[in-house]
Short mmCIF file of C-alpha atoms in Angstrom, two decimals:
data_model
loop_
_atom_site.label_atom_id
_atom_site.label_comp_id
_atom_site.label_asym_id
_atom_site.label_seq_id
_atom_site.Cartn_x
_atom_site.Cartn_y
_atom_site.Cartn_z
CA MET A 1 -13.95 27.26 -0.60
CA SER A 2 -17.04 24.87 -0.17
CA ASP A 3 -17.32 23.47 3.41
CA SER A 4 -17.60 19.93 2.10
CA VAL A 5 -17.06 16.56 3.78
CA ASP A 6 -15.53 15.23 0.32
CA MET A 7 -13.23 17.79 -1.76
CA ASN A 8 -13.95 15.86 -4.89
CA PRO A 9 -17.57 16.25 -5.44
CA PRO A 10 -19.88 14.07 -7.89
CA ARG A 11 -20.47 15.73 -11.32
CA ARG A 12 -23.06 14.99 -13.87
CA TYR A 13 -26.00 13.80 -11.83
CA PHE A 14 -28.03 13.43 -14.93
CA SER A 15 -25.78 11.91 -17.53
CA ILE A 16 -27.93 9.00 -18.60
CA HIS A 17 -31.29 11.17 -18.75
CA TYR A 18 -28.94 13.50 -21.19
CA ILE A 19 -28.09 10.95 -23.20
CA LEU A 20 -31.80 9.64 -23.81
CA LEU A 21 -33.00 13.27 -24.20
CA ARG A 22 -30.21 13.96 -26.77
CA PHE A 23 -31.41 10.63 -29.11
CA LEU A 24 -35.13 11.08 -28.39
CA GLY A 25 -34.82 14.63 -29.99
CA LEU A 26 -35.82 16.69 -27.00
CA GLY A 27 -32.59 18.81 -26.86
CA TRP A 28 -28.67 18.43 -27.04
CA TRP A 29 -28.71 18.81 -23.34
CA HIS A 30 -25.18 20.20 -21.95
CA HIS A 31 -23.95 19.33 -18.31
CA PRO A 32 -23.75 22.41 -16.04
CA ASP A 33 -19.99 22.57 -15.85
CA GLU A 34 -19.78 22.63 -19.54
CA GLU A 35 -21.33 26.24 -19.21
CA ASN A 36 -23.32 25.94 -22.52
CA THR A 37 -27.01 26.56 -22.41
CA GLU A 38 -27.57 26.06 -26.12
CA ASN A 39 -29.74 22.97 -26.40
CA PHE A 40 -30.85 23.23 -29.84
CA PRO A 41 -28.02 24.05 -32.45
CA VAL A 42 -28.97 24.03 -36.03
CA CYS A 43 -28.42 20.65 -37.32
CA TYR A 44 -29.76 18.92 -34.25
CA LEU A 45 -32.96 21.26 -34.49
CA PHE A 46 -33.81 19.54 -37.75
CA TYR A 47 -33.33 16.12 -36.36
CA SER A 48 -35.75 17.32 -33.36
CA ILE A 49 -38.28 18.49 -35.54
CA ILE A 50 -38.35 15.46 -37.59
CA THR A 51 -38.33 13.10 -34.89
CA GLU A 52 -41.11 14.94 -32.90
CA THR A 53 -43.39 15.33 -35.91
CA VAL A 54 -43.03 11.72 -37.08
CA TRP A 55 -43.18 10.01 -33.91
CA VAL A 56 -44.77 12.19 -31.42
CA ALA A 57 -47.29 14.29 -33.44
CA GLY A 58 -48.11 11.69 -36.14
CA PHE A 59 -48.31 8.39 -33.95
CA VAL A 60 -50.38 10.37 -31.08
CA GLY A 61 -52.37 11.93 -33.86
CA LEU A 62 -53.54 8.48 -35.10
CA GLU A 63 -53.91 7.00 -31.52
CA SER A 64 -56.00 10.08 -30.76
CA ILE A 65 -58.60 9.38 -33.48
CA ASP A 66 -58.75 5.93 -33.14
CA PRO A 67 -61.26 5.29 -30.40
CA PHE A 68 -63.71 7.42 -32.52
CA ILE A 69 -63.55 5.48 -35.99
CA GLY A 70 -65.24 2.52 -36.39
CA GLU A 71 -67.04 0.18 -33.98
CA LYS A 72 -65.51 -1.08 -31.02
CA ASP A 73 -66.73 -3.15 -28.00
CA LEU A 74 -66.48 -1.35 -24.75
CA ASP A 75 -62.97 -2.92 -23.38
CA ARG A 76 -61.30 -1.90 -26.71
CA PHE A 77 -62.74 1.48 -26.56
CA MET A 78 -61.43 2.29 -22.94
CA PHE A 79 -58.08 0.63 -23.67
CA SER A 80 -57.63 2.81 -26.80
CA LEU A 81 -58.81 5.95 -24.85
CA SER A 82 -56.36 5.16 -21.78
CA PHE A 83 -53.50 5.50 -24.82
CA VAL A 84 -54.94 8.58 -26.02
CA ILE A 85 -55.01 10.43 -22.56
CA THR A 86 -51.57 9.25 -21.43
CA HIS A 87 -49.75 10.28 -24.83
CA ASP A 88 -51.74 13.43 -25.36
CA LEU A 89 -50.88 14.79 -21.99
CA THR A 90 -47.44 14.18 -22.80
CA ILE A 91 -47.38 16.96 -24.93
CA ILE A 92 -47.72 19.29 -22.22
CA LYS A 93 -44.32 17.80 -20.74
CA LEU A 94 -43.04 18.16 -24.43
CA TYR A 95 -43.83 22.00 -24.64
CA ILE A 96 -42.22 22.50 -21.08
CA PHE A 97 -39.00 20.83 -22.28
CA PHE A 98 -38.85 22.72 -25.41
CA PHE A 99 -39.96 25.98 -24.40
CA LYS A 100 -38.93 26.09 -20.70
CA ASN A 101 -35.61 24.54 -21.52
CA ARG A 102 -33.46 27.17 -20.01
CA GLU A 103 -35.44 27.19 -16.82
CA ILE A 104 -34.73 23.41 -16.18
CA GLN A 105 -31.23 24.21 -16.84
CA ASP A 106 -31.02 26.70 -14.17
CA ILE A 107 -32.52 24.72 -11.62
CA VAL A 108 -30.23 21.64 -12.41
CA HIS A 109 -27.14 23.98 -12.47
CA THR A 110 -28.34 25.11 -8.98
CA LEU A 111 -28.41 21.58 -7.79
CA GLU A 112 -25.06 20.51 -9.35
CA ILE A 113 -22.84 23.45 -9.32
CA ASP A 114 -24.51 26.56 -7.19
CA LEU A 115 -24.95 24.66 -4.13
CA GLN A 116 -21.39 23.03 -3.74
CA GLN A 117 -20.50 26.29 -2.66
CA PHE A 118 -22.22 25.28 0.70
CA TYR A 119 -21.60 22.46 2.99
CA GLN A 120 -22.30 19.25 1.03
CA ASN A 121 -21.96 15.41 2.17
CA ASN A 122 -21.22 14.26 -1.30
CA ASP A 123 -21.25 10.51 -0.11
CA LYS A 124 -25.14 11.11 0.11
CA ASN A 125 -24.89 13.00 -3.23
CA ARG A 126 -23.34 9.76 -4.68
CA ARG A 127 -26.17 7.34 -3.32
CA THR A 128 -28.72 9.76 -4.71
CA ILE A 129 -27.29 9.64 -7.96
CA LYS A 130 -27.09 5.65 -7.70
CA ILE A 131 -30.67 5.64 -6.61
CA THR A 132 -31.96 7.96 -9.54
CA ARG A 133 -30.00 5.66 -12.22
CA ILE A 134 -31.72 2.76 -10.61
CA LEU A 135 -34.81 4.13 -10.88
CA THR A 136 -34.14 4.79 -14.31
CA ALA A 137 -32.89 1.59 -15.65
CA THR A 138 -35.75 0.22 -13.77
CA PHE A 139 -38.55 2.17 -15.45
CA VAL A 140 -36.89 1.62 -18.98
CA PHE A 141 -36.50 -2.03 -18.33
CA PHE A 142 -40.29 -2.62 -17.29
CA GLY A 143 -41.30 -0.32 -20.24
CA TRP A 144 -39.37 -2.79 -22.58
CA ILE A 145 -41.12 -5.65 -20.80
CA THR A 146 -44.53 -4.13 -21.13
CA ILE A 147 -44.04 -3.32 -24.79
CA GLY A 148 -42.39 -6.78 -25.49
CA ASN A 149 -45.58 -8.61 -23.48
CA THR A 150 -47.87 -6.60 -25.94
CA ASN A 151 -46.09 -7.31 -29.03
CA VAL A 152 -45.48 -11.11 -28.10
CA TYR A 153 -49.76 -11.20 -27.31
CA GLY A 154 -49.83 -9.36 -30.78
CA ILE A 155 -48.09 -12.04 -32.61
CA VAL A 156 -50.06 -15.01 -30.96
CA GLN A 157 -53.28 -13.21 -31.70
CA ASP A 158 -52.22 -13.14 -35.40
CA LEU A 159 -50.86 -16.74 -35.12
CA ARG A 160 -54.54 -17.36 -34.22
CA TRP A 161 -55.99 -15.17 -36.63
CA LYS A 162 -54.10 -17.26 -39.32
CA ALA A 163 -55.16 -20.47 -38.06
CA GLU A 164 -58.70 -19.68 -37.80
CA THR A 165 -58.44 -18.08 -41.39
CA ALA A 166 -56.90 -21.17 -42.64
CA LYS A 167 -59.97 -23.21 -41.69
CA LEU A 168 -62.62 -21.02 -43.80
CA ASN A 169 -64.03 -21.48 -47.11
CA ASP A 170 -63.67 -18.92 -49.95
CA THR A 171 -67.53 -17.89 -49.21
CA ASP A 172 -66.72 -17.47 -45.52
CA VAL A 173 -66.86 -14.01 -44.36
CA LYS A 174 -62.91 -13.56 -42.95
CA LEU A 175 -62.18 -12.05 -39.67
CA SER A 176 -60.33 -8.87 -39.69
CA ARG A 177 -56.91 -8.85 -38.93
CA THR A 178 -55.90 -6.61 -35.97
CA LEU A 179 -52.76 -4.73 -34.60
CA PRO A 180 -51.74 -5.25 -30.92
CA GLN A 181 -51.93 -1.51 -30.25
CA PRO A 182 -55.00 0.99 -30.09
CA ILE A 183 -54.08 3.06 -33.38
CA TYR A 184 -55.87 4.03 -36.51
CA ILE A 185 -54.12 2.92 -39.50
CA PRO A 186 -55.34 4.73 -42.49
CA TRP A 187 -53.94 2.10 -45.28
CA GLU A 188 -54.83 -1.24 -45.88
CA TYR A 189 -52.72 -3.89 -43.80
CA GLN A 190 -54.32 -7.17 -44.27
CA SER A 191 -51.97 -8.66 -46.40
CA ASP A 192 -48.29 -10.15 -44.68
CA THR A 193 -46.05 -7.42 -46.05
CA ALA A 194 -48.19 -4.65 -45.10
CA TYR A 195 -49.14 -6.16 -41.63
CA ILE A 196 -45.54 -6.93 -40.85
CA SER A 197 -44.50 -3.30 -42.00
CA THR A 198 -47.18 -1.82 -40.03
CA PHE A 199 -46.76 -3.90 -36.72
CA LEU A 200 -42.91 -2.71 -36.92
CA LEU A 201 -44.07 1.05 -37.40
CA GLU A 202 -46.07 0.50 -34.84
CA THR A 203 -44.00 -0.87 -32.45
CA ILE A 204 -40.85 1.58 -33.22
CA GLY A 205 -43.72 4.73 -32.56
CA LEU A 206 -44.57 2.77 -29.20
CA LEU A 207 -41.14 2.54 -27.94
CA TRP A 208 -40.23 6.21 -29.21
CA THR A 209 -43.20 7.74 -27.42
CA GLY A 210 -42.93 5.18 -24.10
CA HIS A 211 -39.21 6.26 -23.73
CA ILE A 212 -40.19 9.90 -24.23
CA VAL A 213 -42.62 9.24 -21.23
CA MET A 214 -40.15 7.36 -19.18
CA THR A 215 -37.18 9.74 -19.46
CA ILE A 216 -39.20 12.67 -18.73
CA ASP A 217 -40.89 11.26 -15.64
CA THR A 218 -37.61 9.62 -14.48
CA PHE A 219 -35.61 12.79 -15.04
CA ILE A 220 -38.33 15.01 -13.04
CA GLY A 221 -38.42 12.13 -10.24
CA SER A 222 -34.42 12.54 -10.25
CA ILE A 223 -34.58 16.42 -9.90
CA ILE A 224 -37.13 16.16 -7.00
CA LEU A 225 -35.18 13.25 -5.30
CA HIS A 226 -31.78 15.40 -5.43
CA MET A 227 -33.81 18.41 -4.00
CA SER A 228 -35.09 16.31 -1.21
CA SER A 229 -31.29 15.01 -0.72
CA GLN A 230 -29.96 18.76 -0.54
CA PHE A 231 -32.84 19.20 2.31
CA ALA A 232 -31.37 16.49 3.97
CA ILE A 233 -27.79 17.93 3.56
CA LEU A 234 -28.96 21.26 5.07
CA GLN A 235 -30.47 19.59 7.87
CA GLU A 236 -26.88 18.31 8.76
CA ALA A 237 -25.26 21.56 7.98
CA ILE A 238 -27.71 23.20 10.76
CA THR A 239 -27.26 20.37 13.11
CA THR A 240 -23.41 20.11 12.67
CA ALA A 241 -22.56 23.98 12.38
CA TYR A 242 -21.58 24.55 16.09
CA ASP A 243 -19.51 21.52 16.24
CA ARG A 244 -17.95 22.34 12.61
CA THR A 245 -16.86 25.83 13.78
CA ILE A 246 -15.09 24.74 16.92
CA VAL A 247 -13.37 21.98 14.93
CA ARG A 248 -12.51 24.60 12.18
CA LEU A 249 -10.97 26.93 14.70
CA THR A 250 -9.19 24.08 16.33
CA LYS A 251 -7.55 22.96 13.11
CA GLY A 252 -6.15 26.50 12.99
CA ILE A 253 -4.56 25.99 16.44
CA ILE A 254 -3.47 22.65 15.74
CA SER A 255 -1.78 23.63 11.97
CA ASP A 256 0.24 26.24 13.63
CA SER A 257 1.67 24.01 16.21
CA GLY A 258 2.18 21.45 13.49
CA ASP A 259 0.15 18.45 15.06
CA THR A 260 -2.37 16.12 13.22
CA VAL A 261 -4.87 17.53 11.12
CA ILE A 262 -8.41 16.70 12.67
CA THR A 263 -11.75 16.05 11.20
CA ILE A 264 -15.38 16.47 12.57
CA ASP A 265 -16.10 12.77 11.75
CA SER A 266 -13.11 11.31 13.77
CA CYS A 267 -14.47 13.28 17.01
CA ASN A 268 -16.58 11.97 19.71
CA GLU A 269 -18.39 14.18 22.22
CA GLU A 270 -15.57 14.21 24.82
CA ASP A 271 -13.09 15.41 21.85
CA LYS A 272 -15.67 17.85 20.94
CA ILE A 273 -15.72 19.27 24.71
CA TYR A 274 -12.05 19.22 24.70
CA TYR A 275 -11.73 20.91 21.46
CA GLU A 276 -14.21 23.39 22.70
CA ARG A 277 -11.94 24.02 25.59
CA ILE A 278 -9.07 24.84 23.63
CA VAL A 279 -10.80 27.22 21.40
CA ARG A 280 -11.99 29.23 24.17
CA THR A 281 -8.53 29.72 25.58
CA HIS A 282 -7.05 30.68 22.60
CA TYR A 283 -9.74 32.77 20.98
CA THR A 284 -12.01 35.74 22.37
CA GLU A 285 -15.80 35.26 22.57
CA LYS A 286 -15.96 37.89 19.83
CA GLU A 287 -14.08 36.01 17.64
CA ILE A 288 -15.97 32.67 18.33
CA GLU A 289 -19.18 34.37 17.78
CA ILE A 290 -17.81 36.09 14.47
CA ALA A 291 -17.03 32.35 13.17
CA LEU A 292 -20.36 30.95 14.21
CA GLU A 293 -22.24 33.74 12.49
CA ASN A 294 -20.52 33.25 9.25
CA THR A 295 -21.00 29.36 9.61
CA PHE A 296 -25.00 30.11 10.25
CA LYS A 297 -25.30 32.69 7.43
CA SER A 298 -23.62 30.20 5.12
CA CYS A 299 -26.34 27.87 6.17
CA VAL A 300 -29.06 30.50 5.93
CA ARG A 301 -27.93 31.49 2.17
CA GLN A 302 -28.00 27.59 1.46
CA HIS A 303 -31.44 27.37 2.55
CA GLN A 304 -32.29 30.25 0.89
CA MET A 305 -30.87 29.08 -2.40
CA LEU A 306 -32.45 25.89 -2.05
CA ILE A 307 -36.03 27.14 -1.51
CA GLY A 308 -35.60 29.53 -4.41
CA CYS A 309 -34.67 26.35 -6.47
CA VAL A 310 -37.99 24.58 -5.26
CA GLN A 311 -40.20 27.61 -6.20
CA ASN A 312 -38.45 27.78 -9.60
CA PHE A 313 -39.13 24.18 -10.18
CA ALA A 314 -42.52 24.40 -8.99
CA THR A 315 -43.38 27.36 -11.29
CA THR A 316 -41.43 25.74 -14.35
CA TYR A 317 -43.22 22.18 -14.06
CA SER A 318 -46.76 23.22 -12.57
CA TYR A 319 -48.46 22.14 -15.53
CA GLY A 320 -46.13 18.80 -16.04
CA PHE A 321 -47.41 18.03 -12.51
CA MET A 322 -51.13 17.73 -13.89
CA THR A 323 -49.86 14.94 -16.21
CA GLN A 324 -48.13 13.15 -13.39
CA LEU A 325 -51.09 12.85 -10.96
CA LEU A 326 -51.11 9.25 -11.23
CA SER A 327 -47.53 8.94 -11.15
CA SER A 328 -46.79 6.95 -7.85
CA MET A 329 -42.93 8.11 -8.28
CA ALA A 330 -43.37 11.83 -8.89
CA ALA A 331 -46.03 11.78 -5.70
CA ILE A 332 -43.75 9.88 -3.52
CA CYS A 333 -40.67 11.85 -4.21
CA VAL A 334 -42.75 15.40 -3.85
CA VAL A 335 -43.53 14.28 -0.62
CA MET A 336 -40.00 13.45 0.12
CA VAL A 337 -38.91 17.27 -0.42
CA GLN A 338 -42.06 18.39 1.69
CA VAL A 339 -41.08 16.32 4.81
CA SER A 340 -37.34 16.98 4.23
CA ALA A 341 -38.25 20.77 4.17
CA GLY A 342 -39.99 20.69 7.19
CA ARG A 343 -37.58 18.97 9.22
CA VAL A 344 -35.01 21.99 8.91
CA ALA A 345 -36.70 23.52 11.97
CA GLU A 346 -36.31 20.20 14.05
CA ALA A 347 -32.39 20.63 12.78
CA VAL A 348 -32.47 24.20 14.26
CA MET A 349 -33.39 22.50 17.46
CA GLN A 350 -30.52 20.36 17.53
CA CYS A 351 -27.79 22.90 16.44
CA LYS A 352 -26.73 23.56 20.28
CA TRP A 353 -28.29 26.93 20.15
CA GLU A 354 -28.41 27.03 24.02
CA ARG A 355 -24.24 27.84 23.85
CA MET A 356 -24.67 30.86 21.13
CA PRO A 357 -25.15 34.41 21.86
CA PRO A 358 -28.70 35.92 21.67
CA ARG A 359 -27.58 37.49 18.39
CA LEU A 360 -27.30 34.31 16.70
CA ARG A 361 -30.25 32.87 18.08
CA ARG A 362 -32.30 35.43 16.40
CA LEU A 363 -31.05 34.28 13.02
CA LEU A 364 -31.82 30.93 13.96
CA LEU A 365 -35.32 31.96 14.97
CA MET A 366 -35.69 33.63 11.57
CA THR A 367 -34.44 30.18 9.89
CA MET A 368 -37.31 28.34 11.85
CA MET A 369 -39.86 30.56 11.20
CA ARG A 370 -39.38 30.14 7.25
CA ALA A 371 -38.85 26.33 7.45
CA GLN A 372 -42.61 26.13 9.09
CA ARG A 373 -43.95 27.92 6.09
CA PRO A 374 -44.81 24.62 3.65
CA LEU A 375 -43.00 24.36 0.42
CA HIS A 376 -45.76 23.28 -2.13
CA LEU A 377 -45.37 21.60 -5.76
CA THR A 378 -48.81 22.18 -7.53
CA ALA A 379 -50.40 20.74 -10.42
CA ALA A 380 -51.06 24.01 -12.30
CA GLY A 381 -52.45 25.51 -9.26
CA PHE A 382 -55.32 23.13 -8.93
CA THR A 383 -53.98 21.23 -6.22
CA ASN A 384 -50.79 20.51 -4.16
CA MET A 385 -49.17 17.38 -5.00
CA ASP A 386 -48.72 15.82 -1.45
CA ASN A 387 -49.97 12.81 0.09
CA ASP A 388 -53.51 13.85 0.46
CA CYS A 389 -53.67 14.24 -3.14
CA PHE A 390 -52.10 10.98 -3.74
CA LEU A 391 -54.03 8.92 -1.55
CA ALA A 392 -57.21 10.62 -3.01
CA ILE A 393 -56.16 9.54 -6.50
CA MET A 394 -55.65 6.08 -5.32
CA LYS A 395 -59.14 5.80 -3.65
CA ALA A 396 -60.73 7.12 -6.64
CA ALA A 397 -58.82 4.77 -9.03
CA TYR A 398 -59.68 1.91 -6.73
CA SER A 399 -63.40 2.81 -6.66
CA TYR A 400 -63.46 3.25 -10.70
CA TYR A 401 -61.75 -0.04 -10.94
CA ALA A 402 -64.45 -1.70 -8.29
CA VAL A 403 -67.24 -0.12 -10.40
CA LEU A 404 -66.04 -1.53 -13.68
CA SER A 405 -65.12 -4.82 -12.39
CA GLN A 406 -68.76 -5.23 -11.05
CA ARG A 407 -70.26 -4.19 -14.44
CA GLN A 408 -67.85 -6.88 -16.11
CA SER A 409 -69.21 -9.64 -13.80
#
């Protein structure tokens, strides 16, 4: 049975992401408690192929060739090129979600199911779920705002074009009608009917690809946040291991005598000292040592499982991080994982190790030594996703902005 603060653990951490992923054709994702890893049944596979071919391959393909067809001013060219880079790199993420599907499911299964056999603070898990859902809703909302602003700008520009065109004579050269998004359109769209249809097609394509980017980014960010939360829970498990063992042994004594059951949350330091005295009266040192050993072995196994989960994630999504080097959310979340993992050694120092026999101290020493080896999430092995990398990107981005602004002025 899980040594858990709450016996009703939260389930389905990523339910909102799974709904979006299903709708976008990125897999009919099943929750880990369903024990079903078949994300592409036959009927849904056809839906997925059609949607990804039309809205991703088709839309991104037209975006990719737009900068290199026709004459464009520098601003339009750079704007168009930025769309190309962003959406073309999304194809790497799609490859991971289609062909590394099982590996991602295993990582989610570890976070939601496997770690529940160890100590868990489910209040913290619920708070993490709430934070990830707020982040997801915020990203999607501001994505809608951005696309909506672009469409409003396009409508205003088209109204201006109509007003200017109405003033022209039959012999004057008419200005070309443009769409708000940088995308190559292979057919004529200057008439009202063709323009409105193309405008709607472009908007749907942008919404579809935009939601794919936002859903994948927030899903990956949510996984990282849950891993960070699990490291914080592991620190709590190690720090409270001695007290939890004493309280658990005390519960056995009290339950035999029929008194009120106690919990570690209701104990102050004086209570803990009192319960420890009771335990040492009713149990031998060998029995206490065995109980402590079982508790710390559980913490060690929890640490190993969490390290394996992070390493599997780093291997699976390594190339995906190449596309997210400019994503502040991903970078911040990665730093949170590394900071949380590094604090496991501090938790060991706070676990009342001085009251334990030498044999258990060696076990704690091994845990500290492993915790001092940093966990790295890398961008395909080129660089570590850490604070230094994020700051370097921000400095470079500001330098480019300063140079371009100076050139523009």
